[in-house]
XYZ file of C-alpha atoms in Angstrom:
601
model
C 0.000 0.000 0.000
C 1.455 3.364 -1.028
C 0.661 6.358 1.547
C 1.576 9.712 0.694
C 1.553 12.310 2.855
C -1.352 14.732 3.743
C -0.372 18.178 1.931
C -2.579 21.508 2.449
C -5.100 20.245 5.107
C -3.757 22.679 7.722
C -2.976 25.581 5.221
C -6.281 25.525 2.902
C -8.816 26.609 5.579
C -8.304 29.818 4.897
C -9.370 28.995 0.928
C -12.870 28.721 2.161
C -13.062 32.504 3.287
C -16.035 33.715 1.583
C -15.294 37.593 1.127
C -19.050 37.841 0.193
C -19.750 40.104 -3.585
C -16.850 41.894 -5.079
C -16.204 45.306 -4.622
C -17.016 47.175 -7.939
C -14.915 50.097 -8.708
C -14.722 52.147 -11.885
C -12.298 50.660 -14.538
C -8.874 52.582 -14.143
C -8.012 54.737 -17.060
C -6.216 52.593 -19.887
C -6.602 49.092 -17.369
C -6.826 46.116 -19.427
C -10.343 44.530 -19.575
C -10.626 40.709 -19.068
C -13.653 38.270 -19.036
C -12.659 35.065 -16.294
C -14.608 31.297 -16.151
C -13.962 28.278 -14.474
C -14.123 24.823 -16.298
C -14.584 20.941 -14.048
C -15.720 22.095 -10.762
C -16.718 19.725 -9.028
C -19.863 20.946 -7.610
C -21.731 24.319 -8.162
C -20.564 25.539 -5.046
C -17.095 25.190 -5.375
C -17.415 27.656 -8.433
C -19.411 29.795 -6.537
C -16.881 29.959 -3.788
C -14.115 29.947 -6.016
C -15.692 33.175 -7.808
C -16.370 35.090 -4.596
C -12.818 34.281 -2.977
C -10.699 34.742 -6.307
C -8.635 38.249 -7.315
C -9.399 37.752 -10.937
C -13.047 37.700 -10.166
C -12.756 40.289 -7.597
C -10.937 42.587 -9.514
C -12.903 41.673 -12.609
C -14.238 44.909 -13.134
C -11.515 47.174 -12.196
C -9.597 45.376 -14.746
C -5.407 45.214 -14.720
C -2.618 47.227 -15.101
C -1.466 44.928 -18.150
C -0.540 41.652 -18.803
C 2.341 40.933 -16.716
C -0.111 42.246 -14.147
C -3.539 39.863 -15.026
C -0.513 36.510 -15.646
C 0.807 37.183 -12.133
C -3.315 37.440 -10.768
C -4.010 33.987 -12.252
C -0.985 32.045 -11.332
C -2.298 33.151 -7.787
C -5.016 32.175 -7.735
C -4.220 28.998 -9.270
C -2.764 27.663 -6.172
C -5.533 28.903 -4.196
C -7.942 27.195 -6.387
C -5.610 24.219 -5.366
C -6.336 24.576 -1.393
C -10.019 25.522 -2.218
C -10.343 21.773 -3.757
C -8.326 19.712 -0.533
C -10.322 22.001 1.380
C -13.216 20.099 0.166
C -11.657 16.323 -0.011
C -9.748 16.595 -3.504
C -6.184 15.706 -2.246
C -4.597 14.941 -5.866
C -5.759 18.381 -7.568
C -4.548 19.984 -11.011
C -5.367 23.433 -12.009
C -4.522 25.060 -14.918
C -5.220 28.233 -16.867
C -5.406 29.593 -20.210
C -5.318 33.262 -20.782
C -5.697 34.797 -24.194
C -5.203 38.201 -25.587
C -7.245 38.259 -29.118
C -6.297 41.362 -31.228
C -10.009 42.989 -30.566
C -11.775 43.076 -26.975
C -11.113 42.016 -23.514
C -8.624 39.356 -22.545
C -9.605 35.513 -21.929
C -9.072 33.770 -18.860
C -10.129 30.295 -18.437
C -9.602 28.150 -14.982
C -9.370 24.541 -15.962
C -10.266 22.430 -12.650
C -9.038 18.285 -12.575
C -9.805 17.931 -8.927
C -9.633 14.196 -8.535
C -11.252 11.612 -6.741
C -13.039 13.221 -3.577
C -10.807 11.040 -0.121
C -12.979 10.058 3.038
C -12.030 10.720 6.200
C -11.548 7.148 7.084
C -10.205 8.057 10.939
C -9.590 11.367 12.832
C -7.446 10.638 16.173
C -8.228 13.214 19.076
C -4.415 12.694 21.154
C -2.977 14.389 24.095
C 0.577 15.130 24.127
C 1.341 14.408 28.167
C -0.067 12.485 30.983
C -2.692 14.420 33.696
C -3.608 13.376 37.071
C -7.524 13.874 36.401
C -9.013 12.106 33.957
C -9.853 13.670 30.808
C -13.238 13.677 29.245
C -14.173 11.307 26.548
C -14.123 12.599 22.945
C -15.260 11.225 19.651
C -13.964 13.327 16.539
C -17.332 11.972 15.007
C -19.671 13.121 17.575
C -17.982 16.631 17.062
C -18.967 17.272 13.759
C -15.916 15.463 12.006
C -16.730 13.944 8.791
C -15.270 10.564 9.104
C -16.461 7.982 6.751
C -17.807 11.177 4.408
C -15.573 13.033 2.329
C -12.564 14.665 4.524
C -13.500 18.206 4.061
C -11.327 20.593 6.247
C -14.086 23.272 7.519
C -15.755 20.300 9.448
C -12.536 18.823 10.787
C -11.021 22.081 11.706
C -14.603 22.752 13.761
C -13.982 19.610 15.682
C -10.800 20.285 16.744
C -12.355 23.903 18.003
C -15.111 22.031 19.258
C -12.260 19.484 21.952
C -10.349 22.894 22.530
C -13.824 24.591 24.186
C -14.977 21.541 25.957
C -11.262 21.233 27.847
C -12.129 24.859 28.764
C -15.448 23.705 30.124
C -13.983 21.071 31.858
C -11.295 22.272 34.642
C -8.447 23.090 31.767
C -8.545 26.215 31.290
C -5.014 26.114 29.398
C -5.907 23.379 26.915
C -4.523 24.276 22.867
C -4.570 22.725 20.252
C -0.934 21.527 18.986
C -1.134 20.675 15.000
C -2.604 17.761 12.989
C -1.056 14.986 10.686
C -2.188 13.222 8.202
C -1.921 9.992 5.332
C -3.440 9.799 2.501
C -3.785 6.246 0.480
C -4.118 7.608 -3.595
C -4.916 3.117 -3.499
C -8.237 3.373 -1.109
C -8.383 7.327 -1.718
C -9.101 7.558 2.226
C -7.531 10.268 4.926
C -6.320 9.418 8.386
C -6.295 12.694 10.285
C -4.445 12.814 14.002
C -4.884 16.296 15.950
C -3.095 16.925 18.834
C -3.619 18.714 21.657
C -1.876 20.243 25.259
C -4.716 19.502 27.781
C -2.437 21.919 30.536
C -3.037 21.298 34.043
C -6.554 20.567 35.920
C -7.645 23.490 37.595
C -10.229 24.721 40.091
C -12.048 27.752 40.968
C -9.808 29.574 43.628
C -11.270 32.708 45.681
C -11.810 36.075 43.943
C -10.485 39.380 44.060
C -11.670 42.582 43.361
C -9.370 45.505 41.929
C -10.328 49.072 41.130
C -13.781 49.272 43.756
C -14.952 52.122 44.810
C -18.240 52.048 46.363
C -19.642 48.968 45.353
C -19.643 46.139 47.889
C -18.209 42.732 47.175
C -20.516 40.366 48.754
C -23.152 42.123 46.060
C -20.883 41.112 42.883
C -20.292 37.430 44.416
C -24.099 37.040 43.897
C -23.737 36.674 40.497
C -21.161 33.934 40.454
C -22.753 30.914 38.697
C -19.429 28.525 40.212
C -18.332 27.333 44.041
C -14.625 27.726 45.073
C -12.845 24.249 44.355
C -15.241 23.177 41.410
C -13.482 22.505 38.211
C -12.505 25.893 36.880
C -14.781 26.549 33.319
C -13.814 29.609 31.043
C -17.246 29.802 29.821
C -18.350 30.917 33.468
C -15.606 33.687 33.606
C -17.463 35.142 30.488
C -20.668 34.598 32.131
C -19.952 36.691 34.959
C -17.892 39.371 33.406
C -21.513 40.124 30.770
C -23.476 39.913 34.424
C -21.214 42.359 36.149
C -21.628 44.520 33.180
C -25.332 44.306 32.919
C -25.353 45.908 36.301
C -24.921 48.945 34.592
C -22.345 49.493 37.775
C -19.042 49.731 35.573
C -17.774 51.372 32.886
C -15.489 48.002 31.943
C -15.035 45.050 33.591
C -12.309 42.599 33.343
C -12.792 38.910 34.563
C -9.454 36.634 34.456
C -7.153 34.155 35.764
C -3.436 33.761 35.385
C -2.265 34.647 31.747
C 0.107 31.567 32.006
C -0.473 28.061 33.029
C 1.332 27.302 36.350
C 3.873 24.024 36.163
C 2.617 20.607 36.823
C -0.162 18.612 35.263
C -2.769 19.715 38.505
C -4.886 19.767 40.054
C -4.414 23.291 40.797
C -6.286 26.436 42.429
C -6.453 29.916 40.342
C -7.813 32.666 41.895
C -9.812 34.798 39.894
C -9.551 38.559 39.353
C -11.811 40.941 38.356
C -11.043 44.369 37.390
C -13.511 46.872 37.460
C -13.665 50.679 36.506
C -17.036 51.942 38.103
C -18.830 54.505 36.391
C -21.427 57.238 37.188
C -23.525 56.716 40.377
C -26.065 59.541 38.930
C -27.721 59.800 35.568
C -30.495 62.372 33.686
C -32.407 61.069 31.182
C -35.090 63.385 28.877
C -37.427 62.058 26.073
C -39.668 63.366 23.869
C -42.496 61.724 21.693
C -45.561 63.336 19.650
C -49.126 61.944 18.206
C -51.558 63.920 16.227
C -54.196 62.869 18.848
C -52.453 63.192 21.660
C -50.220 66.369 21.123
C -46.634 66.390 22.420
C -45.268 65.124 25.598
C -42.076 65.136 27.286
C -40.374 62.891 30.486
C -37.802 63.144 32.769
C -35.917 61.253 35.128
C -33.186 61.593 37.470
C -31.811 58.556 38.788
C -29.198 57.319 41.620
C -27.561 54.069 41.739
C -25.757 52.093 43.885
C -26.872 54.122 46.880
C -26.198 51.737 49.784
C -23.174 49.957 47.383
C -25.361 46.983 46.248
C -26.536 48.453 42.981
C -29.740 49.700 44.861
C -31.518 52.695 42.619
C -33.252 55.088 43.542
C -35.168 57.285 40.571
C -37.544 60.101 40.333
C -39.038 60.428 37.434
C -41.623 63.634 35.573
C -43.906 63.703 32.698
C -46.309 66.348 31.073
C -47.845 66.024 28.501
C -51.464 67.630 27.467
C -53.328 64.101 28.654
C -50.946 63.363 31.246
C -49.224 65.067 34.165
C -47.386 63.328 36.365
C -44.285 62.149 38.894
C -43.264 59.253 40.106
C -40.732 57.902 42.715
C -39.231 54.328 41.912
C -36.676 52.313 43.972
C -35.389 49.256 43.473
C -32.649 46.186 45.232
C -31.449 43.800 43.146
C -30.685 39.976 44.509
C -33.050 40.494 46.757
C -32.305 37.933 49.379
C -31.440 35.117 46.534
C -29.532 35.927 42.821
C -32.067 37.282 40.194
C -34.747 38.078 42.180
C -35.687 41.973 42.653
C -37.426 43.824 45.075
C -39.195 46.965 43.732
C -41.411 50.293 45.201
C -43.163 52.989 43.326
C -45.038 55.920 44.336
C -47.367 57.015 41.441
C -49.137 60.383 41.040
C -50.460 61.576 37.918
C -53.472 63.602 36.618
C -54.974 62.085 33.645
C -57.316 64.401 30.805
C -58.016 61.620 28.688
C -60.268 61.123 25.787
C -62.498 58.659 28.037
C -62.345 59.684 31.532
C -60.346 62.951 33.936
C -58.636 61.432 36.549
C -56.244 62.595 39.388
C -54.460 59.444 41.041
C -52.370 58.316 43.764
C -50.803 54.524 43.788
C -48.577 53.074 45.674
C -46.906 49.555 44.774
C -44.800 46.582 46.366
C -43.178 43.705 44.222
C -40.531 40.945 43.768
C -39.723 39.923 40.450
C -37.592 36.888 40.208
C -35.885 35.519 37.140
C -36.211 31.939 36.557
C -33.900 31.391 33.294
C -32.526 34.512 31.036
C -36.015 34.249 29.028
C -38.641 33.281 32.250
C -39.500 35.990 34.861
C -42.090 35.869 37.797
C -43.692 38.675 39.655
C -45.885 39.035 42.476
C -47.042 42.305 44.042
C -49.646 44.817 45.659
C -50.954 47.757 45.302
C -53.142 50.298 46.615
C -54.737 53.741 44.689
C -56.965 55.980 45.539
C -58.370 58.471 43.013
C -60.882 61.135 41.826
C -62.995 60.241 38.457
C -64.682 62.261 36.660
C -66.894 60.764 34.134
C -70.287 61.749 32.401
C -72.012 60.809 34.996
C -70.531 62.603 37.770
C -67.797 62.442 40.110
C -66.422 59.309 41.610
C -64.344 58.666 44.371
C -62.153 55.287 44.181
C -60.322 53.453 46.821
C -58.386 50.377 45.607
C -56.285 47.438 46.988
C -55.052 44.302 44.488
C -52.131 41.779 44.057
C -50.781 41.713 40.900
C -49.125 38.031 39.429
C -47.096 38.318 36.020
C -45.269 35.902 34.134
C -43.006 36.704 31.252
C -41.099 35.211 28.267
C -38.416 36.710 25.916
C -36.384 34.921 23.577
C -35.705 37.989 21.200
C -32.782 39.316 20.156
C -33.095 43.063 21.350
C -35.076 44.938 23.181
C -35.375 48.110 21.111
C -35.267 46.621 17.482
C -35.880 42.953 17.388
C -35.134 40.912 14.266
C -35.771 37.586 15.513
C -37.577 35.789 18.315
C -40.854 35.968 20.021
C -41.916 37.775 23.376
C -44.586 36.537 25.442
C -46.693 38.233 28.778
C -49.295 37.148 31.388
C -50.832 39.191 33.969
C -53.605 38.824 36.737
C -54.786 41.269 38.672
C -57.657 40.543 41.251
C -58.985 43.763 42.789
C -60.872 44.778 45.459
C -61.932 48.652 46.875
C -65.016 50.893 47.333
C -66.435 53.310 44.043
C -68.329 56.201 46.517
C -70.389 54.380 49.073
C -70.448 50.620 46.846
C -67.891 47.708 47.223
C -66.581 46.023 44.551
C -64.459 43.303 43.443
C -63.026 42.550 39.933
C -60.755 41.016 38.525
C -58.288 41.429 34.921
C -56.644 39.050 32.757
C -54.315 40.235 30.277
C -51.912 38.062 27.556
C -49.540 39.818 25.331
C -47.753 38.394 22.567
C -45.491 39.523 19.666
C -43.120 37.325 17.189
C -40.520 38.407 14.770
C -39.490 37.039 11.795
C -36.323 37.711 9.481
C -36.764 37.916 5.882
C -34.597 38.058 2.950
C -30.814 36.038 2.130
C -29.026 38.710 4.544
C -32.489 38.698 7.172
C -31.936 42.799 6.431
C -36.292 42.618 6.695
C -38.065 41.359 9.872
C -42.099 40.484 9.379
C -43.490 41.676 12.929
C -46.887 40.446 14.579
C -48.096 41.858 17.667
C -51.445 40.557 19.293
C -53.332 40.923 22.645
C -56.258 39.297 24.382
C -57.227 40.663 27.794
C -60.673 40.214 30.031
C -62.353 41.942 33.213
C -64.291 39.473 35.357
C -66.774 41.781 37.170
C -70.328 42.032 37.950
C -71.113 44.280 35.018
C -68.828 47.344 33.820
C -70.032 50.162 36.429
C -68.634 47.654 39.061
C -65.011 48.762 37.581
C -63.901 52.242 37.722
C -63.091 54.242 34.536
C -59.071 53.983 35.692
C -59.470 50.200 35.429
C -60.870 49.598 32.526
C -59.656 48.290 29.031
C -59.425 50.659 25.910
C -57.768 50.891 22.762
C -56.325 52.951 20.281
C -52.980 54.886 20.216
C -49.562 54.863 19.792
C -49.258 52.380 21.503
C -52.384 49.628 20.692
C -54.526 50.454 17.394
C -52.856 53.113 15.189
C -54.994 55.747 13.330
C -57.616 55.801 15.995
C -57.289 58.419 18.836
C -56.330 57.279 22.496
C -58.316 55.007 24.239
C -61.326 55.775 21.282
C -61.207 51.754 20.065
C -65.083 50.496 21.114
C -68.190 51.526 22.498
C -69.446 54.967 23.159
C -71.678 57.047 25.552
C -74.112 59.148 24.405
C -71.902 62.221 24.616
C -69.467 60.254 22.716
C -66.983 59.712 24.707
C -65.328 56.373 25.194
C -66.554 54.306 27.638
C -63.825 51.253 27.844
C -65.133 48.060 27.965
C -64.430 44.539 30.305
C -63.180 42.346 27.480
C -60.203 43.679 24.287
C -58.524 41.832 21.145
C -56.341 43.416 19.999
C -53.745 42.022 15.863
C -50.997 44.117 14.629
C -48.562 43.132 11.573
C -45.536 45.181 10.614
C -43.269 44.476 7.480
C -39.918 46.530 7.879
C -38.399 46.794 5.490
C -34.246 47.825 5.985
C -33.739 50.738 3.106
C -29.604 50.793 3.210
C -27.570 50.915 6.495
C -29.933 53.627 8.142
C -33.118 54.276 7.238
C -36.270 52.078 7.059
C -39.854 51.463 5.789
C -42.364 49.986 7.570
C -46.269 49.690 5.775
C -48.651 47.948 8.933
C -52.081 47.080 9.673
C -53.673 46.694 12.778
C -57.332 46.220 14.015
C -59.030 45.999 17.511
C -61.742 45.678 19.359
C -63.008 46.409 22.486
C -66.553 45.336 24.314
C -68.462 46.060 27.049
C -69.062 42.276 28.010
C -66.391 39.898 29.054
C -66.379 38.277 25.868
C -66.883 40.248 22.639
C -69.856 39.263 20.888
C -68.364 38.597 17.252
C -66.417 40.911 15.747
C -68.786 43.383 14.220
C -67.623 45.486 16.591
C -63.692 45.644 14.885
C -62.409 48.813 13.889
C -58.891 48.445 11.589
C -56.501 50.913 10.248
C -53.496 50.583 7.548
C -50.727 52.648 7.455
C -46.948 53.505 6.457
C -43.496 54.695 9.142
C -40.005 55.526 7.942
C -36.897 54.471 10.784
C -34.018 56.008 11.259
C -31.291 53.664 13.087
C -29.275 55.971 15.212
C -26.922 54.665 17.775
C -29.650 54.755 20.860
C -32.631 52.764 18.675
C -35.079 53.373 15.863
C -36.291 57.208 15.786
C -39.655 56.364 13.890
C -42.686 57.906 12.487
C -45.717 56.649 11.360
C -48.652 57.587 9.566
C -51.837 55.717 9.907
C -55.497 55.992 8.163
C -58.829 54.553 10.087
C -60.891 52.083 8.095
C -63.412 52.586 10.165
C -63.498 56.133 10.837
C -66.408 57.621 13.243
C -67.537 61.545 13.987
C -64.756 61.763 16.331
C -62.055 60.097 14.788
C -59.422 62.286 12.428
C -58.559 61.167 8.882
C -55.390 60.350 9.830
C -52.915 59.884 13.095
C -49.218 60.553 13.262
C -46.965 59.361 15.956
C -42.612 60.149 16.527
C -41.048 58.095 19.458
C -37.773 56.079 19.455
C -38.167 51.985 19.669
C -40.515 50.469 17.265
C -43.669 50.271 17.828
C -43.718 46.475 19.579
């Protein structure tokens, strides 16, 4: 049996770089023009590849300097089409060209392929180049993605190798490399035997952690977000875990989680502390916004906010907004790790004077809750509440004194929280409520389910289809049994575009809105990406809101199309949209236009 070495399988990796379409410059002055094809590829993507990765395709239409110039471009890439073909199993390839100058137009240059017979990967041997003290884990090049027994392709073998190198890190060896690879090739059984070897380093476990550059922030706080005990086998991917949780504190300016650059001497076990270096930034920040619908007019908020004020991240914020339906302030504080890791303890004081299109309001609330985080997509909350409040409504005055507990559960597997592109978002609330309207007692209860999914469309997923819908329900003994505060309504920026504030559903016989105990709200967006900046986004949405706790068909739907450009600056989508009732009634306008920053869901 002949065996001949393994050339190029550590070298043509690098073939497979797909530098996506060709730059296309204006032909230089005088360049010489050229047209370029490939001949005996072995598969349509291997000429597609070959076209996106080669300098005469590249630089097809700039042209070249001359001919010396375009002869030197093809010899190169000749041997690169060489690696390109081992890189996909063709060990015994032949490439060559043929470039022609005829007396009258551009140049000729033709790329003759003979890649050969296509080798499997008949074994790929994961080795260790010295003994440890723990046992290793268990690997089979196969499991990781290796191709053996297919054609030895080096993208999947080269993954592999990757793919041993980041479970060692997992694992307690945090100084494990990989070494090199061999390899035999038999031209008789056109098969590859692949051996990659690795240094595993020393076992290692977590030793205790230090903090450097602290200021005000306490330490037991930042050990709360540790996701490892001292003494368990040291993993890299927990360093990175808890260097993106220290930052998400919003505490630091950078943060710096590592162990000792260079593996100590010995095969292990050993103990590595862990350091973290940390650069705190601003305890206090001001924040202004501004936002504008045709139905609503403009408003404007304001918050100050403190964090860190005991030195466990605790915040403290006061926050103002006017606007010509809504005056108000608010005071908000909040303790993280509240007694266990991801679990918050909130308060808010709430006053605000309400001129709405369905009710006139001045109210006072007051509110208690934990939220706990179950997985990074599951949260829980439970909390209470109390508000009292003034309503004025068509029918006269009415005072309200409330008490509830509010339970929440919510969902979010999407990608970000201003602009999402992919991913889906789910929320449940219930609210049972009990309190006095005037002189009568009441009890009610809501039920509200939120929903929204996003889908990315297009080869580059530069478009993202967008549905939104909502279904929520008061349980009550009929709708003058829940206060005007309490009640469900729709329309608005924020629910059905195109109809005014809270105008979705029935009326009184003045006209005004009179919310209703049961709401369904659909929304679709199609955004379209227009270059690296700006956007188009046609939607549709419809709603519908009813006095009874379950709407009575859905005669009662009013819908509305419309059109919003985006602008993607640095802090999130600036949009505005424009949107036109289907439906319209005496006191709806022609047409609504809102401006905020985020999309609209």
């Amino acid at each position: 049996m002949h065996w001949a070495a393994l050339l190029g399988l550590i070298g043509c990796t690098g073939c497979l770089h797909d530098a996506g379409p060709p730059a296309a410059p204006a032909e230089a002055a005088g360049a010489l023009r050229y047209t370029a094809t490939i001949e005996g590829a072995p598969t349509t993507a291997v000429a597609e590849l070959a076209e996106r990765s080669l300098l005469t395709f590249r630089l097809q239409a700039r042209g070249a300097r001359n001919r010396v110039s375009l002869l030197r471009r093809v010899k190169h890439d000749e041997a690169r089409l060489e690696g390109l073909l081992r890189s996909q199993g063709h060990y015994t390839p032949a490439v060559t060209s043929d470039v022609g100058f005829p007396p009258d137009g551009p140049a000729d240059v033709t790329f003759v392929l003979h890649p050969g017979p296509a080798y499997t990967l008949r074994e790929h041997a994961l080795v260790f180049d010295s003994p440890v003290t723990v046992r290793l884990p268990q690997f089979d090049a196969g499991a990781l993605g290796s191709p053996v027994g297919a054609a030895a392709r080096a993208r999947p073998i080269v993954r592999a190798e990757e793919a041993v190198v980041t479970a060692l890190h997992g694992e307690g060896y945090p100084y494990a490399a990989y070494l090199g690879r061999d390899g035999l090739a038999d031209p008789d059984t056109e098969t590859v035997t692949v051996t990659s070897t690795f240094a595993p380093g020393p076992f290692a476990v977590f030793g205790p952690v230090r903090f450097v550059g602290l200021e005000t922030v306490r330490e037991p706080y930042l050990l709360t977000y540790r996701s490892w005990e001292e003494r368990s086998p040291l993993d890299r991917r927990a360093l990175d875990t808890y260097q993106e949780r220290l930052m998400a504190t919003e505490l630091f300016r950078t943060v710096s989680v590592r162990i000792p650059g260079e593996a100590p001497a010995g095969n292990g076990p050993v103990t590595l502390p862990v350091v973290v270096t940390a650069e705190e930034g601003p305890r206090r920040r001001f924040e202004a916004g501004a936002r504008y619908d045709t139905d609503l007019g403009p408003a404007g908020r304001a918050s100050w906010r403190h964090r860190n004020v005991f030195g466990a991240n605790e915040s403290l914020q006061v926050q103002m907004q006017v606007g010509r339906v809504k005056q108000g302030a608010a005071l908000d504080m909040r303790k993280p790790q509240f007694r266990r890791p991801g679990q918050e303890l909130a308060g808010k004081l709430d006053v605000a004077r309400t001129d709405d299109h369905a009710f006139d309001a001045r109210t006072a609330t007051g509110s208690v809750g934990l939220t706990r985080r179950l997985t990074p997509r599951w949260a829980i909350g439970l909390g209470g509440f109390v508000e009292v409040s003034t309503i004025d409504e068509p029918v006269g005055t009415i005072d309200a004194s409330l008490v509830g507990v509010a339970a929440s559960a919510t969902y979010d597997a999407t990608d970000r929280a201003l602009d999402p592109t992919t991913g889906h978002r789910l929320e449940f609330e219930a609210v049972p409520v009990a309190g006095r309207l005037d002189d009568r007692r009441v009890t009610f209860g809501r039920i509200d389910a939120r929903g929204s999914i996003y889908r990315p469309v297009g080869a580059r997923a530069r478009h993202v289809a967008a549905v939104r819908a909502r279904a929520a329900m008061v349980v009550s003994k009929d709708l003058e049994s829940v206060p005007a505060t309490r009640r469900l309504y729709a329309g608005g920026g924020g629910s059905v575009r195109g109809y005014a504030k809270s105008s979705v559903g029935p009326l009184g016989p003045d006209g005004t809105p009179t919310g209703g105990r049961s709401l369904l709200e659909l929304e679709a967006e199609f955004r379209i990406r227009v270059g690296e900046d700006f956007g188009i986004v046609p939607f549709v949405a419809a709603g519908i809101v009813s006095e009874d706790t379950v709407p009575d068909g859905l005669s009662g739907v009013q819908a509305a199309v419309g059109i919003g450009a985006r602008y993607f600056s640095r802090v999130g989508p600036i949009r505005v949209d424009l949107a036109v009732p289907l439906h319209a009634r005496a006191l709806d306008d022609s047409f609504a236009v809102y401006a905020s920053i985020g999309q609209a869901f």
